[in-house]
Amino acid sequence: MAVVSAGTVVLSGQVCRPGWLEISGRRIANCGAGEPPAPVDAAFPDSVVVPGFIDMHVHGGGGASYTSADGIAAAAGFHRRHGTTTTLASLVTAGPSELIAGVRALAEATRHGVVAGIHLEGPWLSPGRCGAHDPSLMRDPDPAEIDALLALGDGTIRMVTLAPERPGSEWAIRRFLDAGVVVAVGHTDATYEHACRALDMGATVGTHLFNAMPPLHHRDPGPALALLQDQRVTVELIADGVHVHPAVVRAVIEGAGPERVALVTDAIAAAGCDDGAFRLGTVAIDVASGVARVRGTSTIAGSTATMDALFRQVAAPGLDAALAAAVRMTSATPARALGLSAVGELRAGYDANFVVLDRELRVTAVMAGGEWV
């Protein structure tokens, strides 16, 4: 047993000043507000302890990418040091053989606990809203390919992003849902009606809301309004100050509520690196002043953000409501959206995943599965 105390601990969504955690093995054995009932092994009197971050949309970081077998541990380790203790590794649009190789490597990494599962962001997307994906590799859902990927993944594919207007998408939505895979709407030119149909069929996530989809228009609302108004839907937001204006981020959080908003990094290998040249799948990327763009264009290509930076964007030191909302959007909401158990909150019986933040909400320590990172 080990007891950890802090000046502020967010327990089960409640801000406690002070609070404590009792760790046994990889789990939280007990926790509570006030002074701890036993001698303390690690004290953080001037710090804030929050649940480990959960990133449900991330492609890489620290110079490494989830598209290569040798980069998976490095990318996951980089983000873990920034507080992300649970990672859903995202694969970009790729050809059939490359997609198979990516799923095979990530399925193995999932079984070893390096990542929590796979997010297939493509290839069943709209070329008209390709973003930093290679439009020449996008294709309609094919039953044989999808069945092969699901068999290879063997339960490790947790989420799929698709464009519901593509031929075959309705079959694909049903097939993925039958396999227990969360279906997200994104990189889409769908009409409002198309999007509503996908949601009624069981899609429950909006991939990086507003990005790679038609803008909201008063006579042609498109998928954004469908995603926002459906209470069953969790919307991803890349709150890095680049992808979505901060005022829009605040409006979405206030309107949908933090229980329906999941902050995601959509980070690529360039996260944590100096400006320069990178790749996202087959697409060449240039990073200047920390902003990634498809080479030779103005198209944003993922982000260079980490979850702790996004946390600071929406939280405010000393303001309990803002702190609790930030915690929900970086932990409990993504955990619920993905159907993950025993993570996303600090409570007895849950995994001992937490982040220690200083007065400026910067990471000073991380525990993952009962081990200090």
C-alpha positions in Angstrom: 0.0 0.0 0.0 1.1 3.6 -0.7 -0.7 6.8 0.3 -0.6 9.9 -1.9 -1.9 13.2 -0.7 -2.3 16.6 -2.4 -3.6 20.1 -1.7 -6.3 19.4 -4.4 -7.6 16.1 -5.7 -10.5 15.6 -8.1 -12.3 12.5 -6.9 -15.2 11.1 -8.9 -15.6 14.5 -10.5 -15.6 16.4 -7.2 -12.9 18.9 -6.3 -11.5 18.0 -2.8 -9.2 20.4 -1.0 -7.2 18.5 0.3 -7.6 14.9 -0.7 -5.8 11.6 -0.7 -5.4 8.2 -2.6 -4.4 4.8 -1.3 -2.7 2.7 -4.0 -2.5 -1.1 -3.9 -0.8 -2.7 -6.8 -2.2 -1.1 -10.0 -5.5 -0.1 -8.4 -6.9 2.6 -6.1 -7.8 0.8 -2.9 -9.4 3.8 -1.3 -9.6 7.6 -1.6 -11.2 10.5 0.1 -11.4 14.2 1.0 -9.5 15.8 3.9 -6.4 14.5 5.6 -5.4 10.9 4.8 -6.1 8.2 7.5 -2.6 6.7 7.3 1.0 7.9 6.9 1.7 9.5 3.6 4.3 8.1 1.2 4.1 11.0 -1.4 2.8 14.4 -0.5 2.0 17.2 -3.0 0.6 20.0 -0.8 0.8 22.7 -3.5 -0.4 20.5 -6.3 -3.5 19.3 -8.1 -4.1 15.6 -8.7 -6.4 14.7 -11.6 -7.3 11.4 -13.4 -4.9 10.3 -16.1 -5.8 11.8 -19.4 -7.5 9.7 -22.1 -6.7 10.7 -25.7 -9.1 9.0 -28.1 -7.6 10.5 -31.2 -3.8 10.7 -31.6 -1.4 9.6 -34.4 2.0 10.0 -32.7 4.4 12.2 -30.8 7.9 12.7 -29.7 9.1 12.1 -33.3 7.4 8.7 -33.5 4.2 7.6 -35.2 1.6 4.9 -34.5 1.9 3.8 -38.2 5.2 2.1 -37.6 5.7 -0.9 -35.3 8.9 0.5 -33.8 7.3 3.9 -33.1 4.3 2.8 -31.0 6.0 2.5 -27.6 8.0 5.7 -28.2 4.9 7.7 -29.1 2.9 6.3 -26.2 5.7 6.9 -23.8 6.0 10.5 -25.0 2.3 11.2 -24.4 2.4 9.3 -21.1 5.0 11.8 -19.8 2.5 14.5 -20.6 -0.2 12.8 -18.5 -2.0 10.6 -21.1 -2.2 7.3 -19.4 -4.8 5.8 -21.8 -4.2 6.1 -25.6 -6.4 5.1 -28.5 -3.9 5.0 -31.3 -5.2 6.4 -34.6 -4.3 5.2 -38.0 -4.7 7.4 -41.1 -6.0 6.5 -44.5 -3.7 3.9 -46.1 -3.7 1.3 -48.8 -5.0 -2.2 -47.9 -1.6 -3.8 -47.2 -0.4 -0.8 -45.1 -3.7 -0.8 -43.2 -3.4 -4.5 -42.4 0.2 -4.0 -41.2 -0.8 -1.0 -39.0 -3.7 -3.0 -37.4 -1.5 -6.0 -36.8 1.2 -3.9 -35.0 -1.3 -2.0 -32.9 -3.3 -5.0 -32.0 -0.1 -6.6 -30.6 0.6 -3.3 -28.7 -2.9 -3.3 -27.3 -2.6 -6.8 -26.0 0.6 -5.8 -24.3 -1.0 -2.7 -22.7 1.0 -0.1 -24.5 -2.1 1.4 -26.0 -5.8 0.9 -25.2 -6.9 0.1 -28.7 -7.1 1.2 -32.3 -8.9 4.1 -34.0 -9.3 3.7 -37.7 -9.6 7.2 -39.1 -10.2 6.1 -42.7 -9.9 5.0 -45.4 -13.7 5.3 -45.7 -13.7 9.1 -45.8 -14.7 11.9 -48.2 -12.0 13.0 -50.7 -13.6 16.4 -50.6 -12.9 16.7 -46.8 -9.6 14.7 -46.8 -7.6 17.1 -44.6 -4.2 15.6 -44.3 -5.3 12.2 -45.5 -4.3 10.9 -49.0 -7.5 11.2 -51.1 -6.2 8.8 -53.7 -6.3 6.0 -51.0 -9.9 6.7 -49.8 -12.5 4.1 -50.8 -16.0 2.9 -50.2 -16.5 0.4 -47.4 -15.8 -3.1 -48.6 -17.3 -6.0 -46.7 -14.3 -8.3 -47.3 -11.7 -5.7 -46.2 -13.7 -4.7 -43.1 -14.2 -8.4 -42.1 -10.5 -9.0 -42.5 -9.6 -6.0 -40.4 -12.0 -7.0 -37.6 -10.7 -10.5 -37.6 -7.1 -9.3 -37.4 -7.9 -6.8 -34.7 -9.6 -9.4 -32.7 -11.4 -6.9 -30.4 -8.6 -4.3 -30.4 -10.3 -1.9 -32.9 -12.4 0.3 -30.6 -13.4 3.2 -32.9 -13.8 3.9 -36.7 -14.3 7.3 -38.3 -16.2 7.2 -41.6 -18.1 9.5 -44.0 -21.7 8.3 -43.9 -22.5 9.6 -47.4 -20.2 7.0 -49.1 -21.9 4.0 -50.7 -21.8 1.1 -48.4 -21.5 3.2 -45.2 -24.9 2.0 -43.8 -23.7 -1.6 -44.1 -20.4 -0.7 -42.5 -22.0 1.1 -39.6 -24.1 -2.0 -38.8 -21.1 -4.3 -39.2 -18.9 -2.2 -36.9 -21.6 -1.8 -34.2 -22.3 -5.6 -34.3 -18.5 -6.0 -33.6 -18.7 -3.7 -30.6 -16.8 -0.9 -32.4 -17.7 2.8 -31.7 -18.7 4.5 -35.0 -17.7 8.2 -35.5 -18.7 10.6 -38.2 -15.9 12.7 -39.7 -13.9 13.7 -42.7 -17.3 14.0 -44.3 -19.3 16.0 -46.8 -22.6 14.6 -45.4 -25.7 16.6 -45.4 -27.6 17.2 -42.2 -30.0 14.4 -43.2 -27.1 12.0 -43.9 -25.6 12.7 -40.6 -28.8 12.3 -38.7 -29.4 8.9 -40.4 -25.9 7.7 -39.3 -26.6 8.8 -35.7 -30.0 7.1 -35.7 -28.2 3.9 -36.9 -25.9 4.1 -33.9 -22.9 6.4 -34.6 -22.1 8.1 -31.3 -19.0 10.3 -31.9 -18.2 13.4 -34.0 -14.6 13.3 -35.1 -12.8 16.6 -34.4 -16.0 18.7 -34.6 -16.0 21.4 -37.3 -12.7 20.2 -38.8 -12.9 18.3 -42.1 -16.6 18.8 -42.5 -18.9 21.5 -44.1 -19.2 24.7 -42.1 -22.5 25.3 -40.3 -24.9 27.3 -42.5 -28.3 28.5 -41.6 -29.9 27.0 -44.7 -27.6 23.9 -45.0 -26.6 23.0 -41.4 -24.6 19.9 -42.4 -23.2 17.3 -40.0 -22.0 19.8 -37.3 -25.5 20.7 -36.1 -26.6 17.1 -36.3 -23.7 16.1 -34.0 -24.2 19.0 -31.6 -27.9 18.6 -31.1 -28.0 14.8 -30.6 -27.7 14.1 -26.9 -26.4 10.6 -27.6 -23.2 12.0 -29.3 -19.8 12.8 -27.9 -18.0 15.5 -29.9 -14.3 15.6 -30.1 -12.6 19.1 -29.9 -9.0 19.9 -30.7 -8.8 22.9 -28.3 -5.2 23.9 -29.3 -6.1 27.4 -30.4 -5.4 26.5 -34.0 -8.1 24.0 -35.1 -11.0 25.8 -33.4 -11.3 29.4 -32.2 -11.3 29.5 -28.4 -14.7 31.3 -28.4 -16.2 28.4 -30.4 -14.6 25.9 -27.9 -16.2 27.7 -25.0 -19.6 27.9 -26.8 -19.6 24.1 -27.5 -18.6 23.3 -24.0 -21.3 25.6 -22.6 -23.9 24.3 -25.1 -23.2 20.6 -25.2 -21.8 20.3 -21.7 -18.5 18.7 -20.6 -20.2 15.3 -20.4 -20.5 15.4 -24.2 -17.2 17.0 -25.1 -13.9 15.0 -25.4 -10.8 17.0 -25.8 -8.4 15.2 -28.3 -4.9 16.2 -29.5 -5.0 14.6 -33.0 -1.2 14.9 -32.5 1.2 13.7 -35.1 4.8 12.7 -34.7 5.8 16.3 -34.6 4.4 16.8 -31.1 7.3 17.7 -28.8 9.7 18.3 -31.7 11.2 21.4 -33.3 9.7 22.8 -36.5 10.6 20.8 -39.6 9.5 18.2 -42.1 7.4 15.2 -41.1 5.0 12.7 -42.6 1.5 11.6 -41.8 1.0 8.3 -43.6 1.9 9.1 -47.2 1.4 12.8 -46.9 4.3 15.2 -46.5 3.9 17.7 -43.6 5.7 20.9 -42.7 5.6 22.3 -39.2 6.2 26.1 -38.7 5.7 27.9 -35.4 4.3 24.7 -34.0 1.5 24.4 -36.6 1.5 21.4 -38.9 0.2 21.8 -42.5 0.2 19.7 -45.6 3.3 20.7 -47.6 2.6 23.5 -50.0 -0.9 24.2 -48.7 -2.7 25.9 -45.9 -4.4 22.7 -44.8 -3.9 21.9 -41.1 -2.4 18.4 -40.6 -3.1 17.2 -37.1 -1.6 19.0 -34.2 1.6 19.3 -32.2 -0.4 19.4 -28.9 -0.3 17.3 -25.8 -3.2 16.7 -23.5 -1.8 18.7 -20.6 -1.6 21.7 -22.9 -5.3 21.2 -23.9 -6.2 20.8 -20.2 -4.6 24.2 -19.5 -6.6 25.8 -22.3 -9.9 25.0 -20.6 -9.1 24.8 -16.9 -8.5 27.7 -14.6 -6.4 27.3 -11.4 -8.5 27.9 -8.3 -11.9 27.7 -10.2 -13.5 24.5 -9.1 -16.2 24.4 -11.9 -13.6 24.9 -14.7 -11.2 22.4 -13.1 -14.0 19.7 -12.8 -15.1 20.4 -16.4 -11.6 20.0 -17.7 -11.1 16.8 -15.8 -14.4 15.4 -17.3 -13.4 16.3 -20.9 -10.0 14.8 -20.6 -10.9 11.6 -18.8 -14.4 10.6 -17.8 -16.1 11.7 -21.1 -13.7 9.9 -23.5 -13.7 6.8 -21.2 -17.5 6.7 -21.4 -17.5 7.3 -25.2 -15.2 4.4 -25.8 -16.8 2.1 -23.3 -13.6 1.8 -21.2 -13.9 0.5 -17.7 -11.9 1.3 -14.5 -10.3 4.4 -16.0 -11.4 8.0 -16.4 -12.0 8.8 -12.7 -10.2 8.6 -9.4 -12.3 6.2 -7.3 -11.8 3.0 -5.3 -11.4 0.0 -7.6 -10.2 2.0 -10.6 -6.7 1.9 -12.1 -4.2 4.1 -10.3 -3.8 6.5 -13.3 -3.3 10.1 -12.3 -1.4 13.3 -13.1 0.1 15.7 -10.6 -0.1 19.3 -11.7 1.6 22.4 -10.2 0.0 25.7 -9.6 0.2 26.6 -13.3 -1.3 23.2 -14.2 1.9 21.8 -15.6 2.8 18.2 -15.2 5.2 17.4 -12.4 4.5 13.6 -12.0 2.4 10.9 -13.6 1.3 7.5 -12.2 0.1 4.8 -14.7 -1.2 1.5 -13.5 0.3 2.1 -10.0 3.7 2.9 -11.3 5.4 6.3 -11.3 6.3 7.3 -14.9 
